């Protein structure tokens, strides 16, 4: 289904990574969708907010930004205090990279670049700012096409 194009937050960050064949894609998608539904409820987000995240577009509402923050927290890429955790993001990128050393290198560059940006103390706004940074720098490095 096309709504699974992101499967994980890290996939909207690093859309160009290829999932390792040994990786259980269906289980991963099911887990992501369950977390997304939990976050949708927790953030008070709407179907339109979910569509934004799945469509790789900036959040159009405050609830959409909080949806992204919740997802980042569920995947431990953001702490409960709103701090980005680059090591976890890199770990996810490595999991999804199918061993492609060049894509892993590029993903690490993106993570490390975005880890250094100054973001809002508001977790929801910070998640949006990180997401915009990830997408910009992923596109600059040609990491924009996710293949499943």
XYZ file of N, CA, C and O in Angstrom, residues 8-137:
520
model
N 8.802 3.944 8.575
C 9.398 4.429 9.822
C 9.740 5.892 9.679
O 9.973 6.385 8.588
N 9.862 6.548 10.774
C 10.309 7.939 10.750
C 11.627 8.057 10.036
O 11.840 8.963 9.239
N 12.516 7.164 10.266
C 13.827 7.238 9.629
C 13.714 7.156 8.125
O 14.552 7.703 7.413
N 12.652 6.541 7.631
C 12.482 6.452 6.186
C 12.059 7.783 5.589
O 12.417 8.092 4.469
N 11.291 8.602 6.337
C 11.010 9.923 5.783
C 12.231 10.806 5.909
O 12.368 11.791 5.215
N 13.148 10.410 6.769
C 14.395 11.136 6.895
C 15.361 10.707 5.797
O 15.991 11.527 5.153
N 15.506 9.403 5.599
C 16.458 8.867 4.633
C 15.733 8.047 3.592
O 15.922 6.845 3.496
N 14.907 8.691 2.804
C 14.088 7.993 1.829
C 14.848 7.177 0.812
O 14.274 6.336 0.152
N 16.137 7.390 0.673
C 16.891 6.679 -0.345
C 17.453 5.358 0.105
O 18.094 4.661 -0.674
N 17.237 4.976 1.337
C 17.844 3.744 1.827
C 17.017 2.531 1.433
O 15.805 2.584 1.356
N 17.687 1.446 1.213
C 17.045 0.204 0.809
C 17.009 -0.731 2.010
O 18.014 -0.909 2.691
N 15.875 -1.323 2.274
C 15.754 -2.244 3.399
C 16.488 -3.534 3.104
O 16.373 -4.100 2.026
N 17.248 -3.998 4.064
C 17.975 -5.263 3.980
C 16.971 -6.394 3.742
O 15.909 -6.428 4.346
N 17.312 -7.298 2.867
C 16.409 -8.401 2.523
C 16.032 -9.235 3.743
O 14.950 -9.798 3.805
N 16.917 -9.320 4.736
C 16.637 -10.110 5.935
C 15.692 -9.371 6.884
O 15.149 -9.963 7.800
N 15.505 -8.114 6.660
C 14.646 -7.284 7.488
C 13.193 -7.652 7.217
O 12.790 -7.781 6.061
N 12.396 -7.840 8.248
C 10.991 -8.207 8.080
C 10.169 -6.944 7.820
O 9.695 -6.296 8.738
N 10.051 -6.619 6.549
C 9.375 -5.401 6.116
C 7.928 -5.334 6.610
O 7.483 -4.288 7.089
N 7.204 -6.426 6.511
C 5.803 -6.412 6.922
C 5.645 -6.170 8.418
O 4.794 -5.385 8.828
N 6.475 -6.817 9.208
C 6.418 -6.599 10.653
C 6.797 -5.167 10.996
O 6.185 -4.539 11.869
N 7.789 -4.648 10.289
C 8.219 -3.270 10.520
C 7.107 -2.284 10.167
O 6.861 -1.322 10.902
N 6.429 -2.528 9.065
C 5.327 -1.658 8.651
C 4.176 -1.725 9.650
O 3.591 -0.701 10.002
N 3.859 -2.926 10.092
C 2.792 -3.089 11.088
C 3.129 -2.347 12.373
O 2.278 -1.676 12.953
N 4.387 -2.458 12.802
C 4.827 -1.784 14.008
C 4.742 -0.269 13.832
O 4.253 0.442 14.711
N 5.200 0.223 12.682
C 5.139 1.664 12.421
C 3.696 2.151 12.440
O 3.381 3.178 13.055
N 2.809 1.449 11.762
C 1.418 1.899 11.688
C 0.756 1.880 13.069
O -0.032 2.776 13.386
N 1.100 0.891 13.893
C 0.562 0.858 15.261
C 1.056 2.069 16.058
O 0.280 2.728 16.759
N 2.349 2.363 15.928
C 2.912 3.523 16.623
C 2.311 4.821 16.078
O 2.027 5.756 16.842
N 2.116 4.879 14.782
C 1.527 6.063 14.171
C 0.116 6.302 14.697
O -0.250 7.439 15.017
N -0.653 5.241 14.809
C -2.020 5.374 15.341
C -2.002 5.833 16.798
O -2.802 6.681 17.197
N -1.095 5.272 17.600
C -0.961 5.709 19.000
C -0.612 7.192 19.057
O -1.194 7.950 19.830
N 0.342 7.581 18.239
C 0.785 8.975 18.226
C -0.306 9.903 17.703
O -0.453 11.032 18.183
N -1.057 9.433 16.731
C -2.159 10.237 16.200
C -3.127 10.584 17.325
O -3.526 11.739 17.481
N -3.455 9.591 18.134
C -4.349 9.815 19.261
C -3.705 10.726 20.301
O -4.310 11.703 20.743
N -2.458 10.412 20.669
C -1.754 11.188 21.690
C -1.607 12.656 21.296
O -1.704 13.547 22.140
N -1.349 12.907 20.014
C -1.114 14.273 19.538
C -2.404 14.997 19.147
O -2.380 16.191 18.881
N -3.507 14.264 19.096
C -4.753 14.871 18.631
C -4.702 15.177 17.140
O -5.365 16.088 16.650
N -3.912 14.401 16.424
C -3.714 14.613 14.989
C -4.885 14.042 14.188
O -5.649 13.207 14.670
N -4.981 14.491 12.959
C -6.048 14.055 12.057
C -5.478 13.180 10.947
O -4.261 13.049 10.807
N -6.361 12.643 10.141
C -5.923 11.876 8.972
C -5.095 12.752 8.027
O -4.161 12.268 7.389
N -5.424 14.026 7.948
C -4.656 14.949 7.094
C -3.224 15.088 7.609
O -2.280 15.165 6.814
N -3.047 15.098 8.929
C -1.703 15.158 9.509
C -0.909 13.897 9.174
O 0.286 13.962 8.866
N -1.590 12.753 9.224
C -0.941 11.490 8.861
C -0.565 11.521 7.381
O 0.537 11.114 7.001
N -1.464 12.038 6.563
C -1.195 12.133 5.124
C 0.036 13.007 4.865
O 0.852 12.684 4.002
N 0.175 14.090 5.628
C 1.349 14.955 5.470
C 2.637 14.187 5.758
O 3.589 14.261 4.989
N 2.653 13.439 6.849
C 3.877 12.721 7.207
C 4.174 11.632 6.181
O 5.317 11.449 5.770
N 3.156 10.948 5.719
C 3.361 9.901 4.728
C 3.704 10.465 3.355
O 4.360 9.797 2.558
N 3.289 11.699 3.117
C 3.576 12.350 1.839
C 4.897 13.105 1.825
O 5.213 13.765 0.848
N 5.650 13.011 2.919
C 6.955 13.678 3.039
C 6.851 15.179 2.853
O 7.692 15.813 2.223
N 5.789 15.774 3.393
C 5.633 17.225 3.331
C 5.639 17.779 4.750
O 5.306 17.068 5.707
N 6.012 19.046 4.889
C 6.012 19.639 6.227
C 4.626 19.553 6.865
O 3.601 19.561 6.179
N 4.630 19.488 8.183
C 3.364 19.441 8.914
C 2.598 20.736 8.679
O 3.186 21.823 8.672
N 1.300 20.627 8.498
C 0.480 21.809 8.241
C -0.248 22.285 9.497
O -0.912 23.313 9.466
N -0.120 21.525 10.599
C -0.786 21.894 11.853
C 0.157 21.649 13.037
O 1.126 20.887 12.927
N -0.188 22.249 14.153
C 0.576 22.011 15.385
C 0.486 20.540 15.782
O 1.481 19.943 16.210
N -0.677 19.940 15.595
C -0.852 18.525 15.918
C 0.005 17.640 15.023
O 0.529 16.612 15.464
N 0.159 18.038 13.781
C 1.020 17.296 12.855
C 2.469 17.337 13.294
O 3.200 16.344 13.176
N 2.904 18.465 13.810
C 4.266 18.577 14.338
C 4.429 17.676 15.556
O 5.457 17.006 15.712
N 3.424 17.653 16.408
C 3.481 16.800 17.601
C 3.425 15.324 17.230
O 4.027 14.485 17.912
N 2.736 15.001 16.156
C 2.717 13.631 15.648
C 4.137 13.197 15.307
O 4.579 12.103 15.664
N 4.892 14.054 14.663
C 6.276 13.750 14.287
C 7.161 13.601 15.523
O 8.007 12.706 15.581
N 6.961 14.461 16.494
C 7.728 14.364 17.733
C 7.446 13.030 18.423
O 8.372 12.345 18.872
N 6.200 12.656 18.483
C 5.817 11.391 19.111
C 6.467 10.205 18.398
O 7.011 9.305 19.040
N 6.440 10.215 17.078
C 7.053 9.125 16.310
C 8.551 9.069 16.586
O 9.121 7.993 16.799
N 9.201 10.231 16.579
C 10.645 10.247 16.868
C 10.918 9.672 18.259
O 11.887 8.942 18.452
N 10.057 9.985 19.208
C 10.230 9.468 20.570
C 9.970 7.963 20.618
O 10.697 7.229 21.288
N 8.961 7.504 19.907
C 8.661 6.062 19.896
C 9.831 5.257 19.344
O 10.066 4.134 19.760
N 10.551 5.841 18.385
C 11.715 5.163 17.810
C 13.015 5.580 18.486
O 14.097 5.266 17.991
N 12.880 6.260 19.606
C 13.988 6.658 20.472
C 14.999 7.566 19.774
O 16.147 7.667 20.186
N 14.580 8.245 18.726
C 15.438 9.215 18.052
C 15.325 10.583 18.703
O 16.070 11.495 18.374
N 14.367 10.730 19.620
C 14.211 11.933 20.420
C 13.905 11.466 21.836
O 13.093 10.560 22.028
N 14.580 12.082 22.798
C 14.332 11.720 24.198
C 13.025 12.335 24.675
O 12.460 13.212 24.004
N 12.573 11.916 25.837
C 11.363 12.509 26.421
C 11.572 13.986 26.708
O 10.598 14.737 26.829
N 12.821 14.418 26.798
C 13.142 15.830 27.013
C 13.254 16.608 25.706
O 13.563 17.792 25.715
N 13.059 15.941 24.564
C 13.079 16.613 23.277
C 14.446 16.702 22.623
O 14.619 17.414 21.633
N 15.410 15.968 23.136
C 16.762 15.985 22.582
C 16.892 14.934 21.488
O 16.504 13.780 21.677
N 17.450 15.337 20.358
C 17.693 14.414 19.251
C 18.828 13.466 19.632
O 19.810 13.874 20.239
N 18.696 12.183 19.254
C 19.700 11.166 19.569
C 20.309 10.662 18.256
O 19.815 9.712 17.648
N 21.398 11.298 17.813
C 21.989 10.939 16.526
C 22.398 9.469 16.426
O 22.231 8.857 15.366
N 22.931 8.896 17.490
C 23.392 7.501 17.434
C 22.250 6.549 17.097
O 22.440 5.578 16.356
N 21.075 6.816 17.604
C 19.914 5.960 17.309
C 19.486 6.150 15.850
O 19.173 5.173 15.162
N 19.481 7.386 15.374
C 19.118 7.639 13.974
C 20.090 6.923 13.036
O 19.675 6.316 12.053
N 21.373 6.973 13.371
C 22.375 6.285 12.551
C 22.159 4.775 12.604
O 22.245 4.094 11.581
N 21.844 4.275 13.776
C 21.580 2.829 13.918
C 20.407 2.414 13.013
O 20.479 1.397 12.318
N 19.341 3.212 13.005
C 18.203 2.913 12.128
C 18.625 2.964 10.662
O 18.258 2.092 9.878
N 19.400 3.968 10.301
C 19.860 4.090 8.909
C 20.673 2.867 8.505
O 20.511 2.353 7.398
N 21.527 2.398 9.385
C 22.333 1.210 9.077
C 21.452 -0.021 8.907
O 21.681 -0.851 8.029
N 20.418 -0.130 9.724
C 19.493 -1.265 9.630
C 18.813 -1.296 8.266
O 18.630 -2.360 7.689
N 18.451 -0.113 7.752
C 17.693 -0.035 6.511
C 18.546 0.051 5.265
O 18.028 0.133 4.164
N 19.860 0.046 5.402
C 20.724 0.366 4.266
C 21.130 -0.820 3.408
O 21.742 -0.623 2.366
N 20.832 -2.031 3.810
C 21.226 -3.234 3.061
C 22.736 -3.257 2.831
O 23.212 -3.760 1.821
N 23.484 -2.679 3.759
C 24.935 -2.723 3.675
C 25.561 -1.793 2.659
O 26.756 -1.886 2.383
N 24.792 -0.876 2.099
C 25.321 0.059 1.110
C 26.165 1.116 1.832
O 25.641 2.061 2.422
N 27.480 0.946 1.776
C 28.412 1.810 2.514
C 28.271 3.281 2.121
O 28.367 4.165 2.982
N 28.033 3.546 0.863
C 27.904 4.937 0.409
C 26.654 5.593 0.996
O 26.691 6.742 1.435
N 25.554 4.859 1.019
C 24.324 5.418 1.583
C 24.439 5.577 3.098
O 23.938 6.552 3.659
N 25.110 4.649 3.752
C 25.327 4.784 5.193
C 26.164 6.031 5.469
O 25.854 6.814 6.374
N 27.205 6.230 4.670
C 28.062 7.413 4.833
C 27.233 8.686 4.673
O 27.339 9.620 5.484
N 26.418 8.737 3.633
C 25.583 9.916 3.388
C 24.578 10.121 4.519
O 24.348 11.250 4.957
N 23.977 9.037 4.988
C 23.007 9.127 6.079
C 23.671 9.672 7.338
O 23.105 10.527 8.035
N 24.873 9.209 7.627
C 25.603 9.714 8.795
C 25.891 11.201 8.654
O 25.791 11.952 9.633
N 26.242 11.627 7.443
C 26.486 13.049 7.208
C 25.231 13.866 7.500
O 25.296 14.922 8.131
N 24.087 13.381 7.031
C 22.824 14.083 7.258
C 22.522 14.145 8.750
O 22.208 15.209 9.291
N 22.607 13.022 9.414
C 22.315 12.976 10.851
C 23.237 13.929 11.612
O 22.777 14.723 12.439
N 24.517 13.850 11.332
C 25.474 14.687 12.056
C 25.276 16.170 11.767
O 25.413 17.006 12.663
N 24.945 16.510 10.536
C 24.663 17.907 10.186
C 23.440 18.405 10.945
O 23.474 19.474 11.558
N 22.378 17.629 10.916
C 21.132 18.066 11.544
C 21.189 18.011 13.075
O 20.483 18.765 13.745
N 22.037 17.175 13.612
C 22.194 17.121 15.067
C 22.769 18.428 15.609
O 22.566 18.757 16.782
N 23.444 19.182 14.757
C 24.095 20.421 15.195
C 23.209 21.661 15.070
O 23.603 22.737 15.533
N 22.034 21.532 14.455
C 21.212 22.732 14.279
C 20.582 23.142 15.606
O 20.352 22.321 16.487
N 20.318 24.426 15.718
C 19.633 24.956 16.894
C 18.132 24.808 16.637
O 17.636 25.227 15.591
N 17.451 24.175 17.592
C 16.011 23.965 17.437
C 15.261 24.532 18.639
O 15.844 24.811 19.681
N 13.985 24.636 18.476
C 13.093 25.125 19.519
C 13.133 24.207 20.744
O 13.400 23.008 20.623
N 12.829 24.765 21.888
C 12.690 23.948 23.097
C 11.354 23.206 23.101
O 11.177 22.268 23.863
N 10.443 23.624 22.237
C 9.165 22.922 22.075
C 9.430 21.658 21.268
O 9.927 21.734 20.133
N 9.124 20.501 21.831
C 9.427 19.217 21.198
C 8.783 19.083 19.824
O 9.395 18.542 18.900
N 7.562 19.554 19.702
C 6.848 19.419 18.433
C 7.509 20.267 17.352
O 7.736 19.796 16.233
N 7.829 21.496 17.704
C 8.491 22.386 16.751
C 9.880 21.848 16.415
O 10.309 21.891 15.259
N 10.583 21.326 17.415
C 11.922 20.770 17.187
C 11.850 19.605 16.204
O 12.685 19.506 15.289
N 10.879 18.728 16.363
C 10.733 17.586 15.451
C 10.517 18.070 14.024
O 11.091 17.519 13.076
N 9.723 19.109 13.861
C 9.489 19.673 12.525
C 10.781 20.262 11.957
O 11.103 20.061 10.787
N 11.525 20.976 12.798
C 12.785 21.570 12.345
C 13.795 20.486 11.952
O 14.468 20.608 10.921
N 13.884 19.444 12.759
C 14.775 18.330 12.396
C 14.319 17.683 11.087
O 15.124 17.399 10.207
N 13.026 17.450 10.957
C 12.502 16.831 9.744
C 12.833 17.631 8.497
O 13.234 17.072 7.470
N 12.678 18.951 8.574
C 13.010 19.804 7.422
C 14.495 19.719 7.108
O 14.893 19.642 5.945
N 15.327 19.709 8.155
C 16.772 19.588 7.955
C 17.105 18.248 7.307
O 17.866 18.190 6.336
N 16.521 17.173 7.829
C 16.796 15.843 7.278
C 16.425 15.769 5.804
O 17.193 15.278 4.979
N 15.242 16.266 5.470
C 14.793 16.189 4.086
C 15.692 17.024 3.166
O 16.073 16.565 2.089
N 16.035 18.247 3.589
C 16.884 19.097 2.765
C 18.232 18.420 2.504
O 18.677 18.319 1.366
N 18.863 17.955 3.561
C 20.198 17.380 3.409
C 20.164 15.991 2.769
O 21.117 15.614 2.079
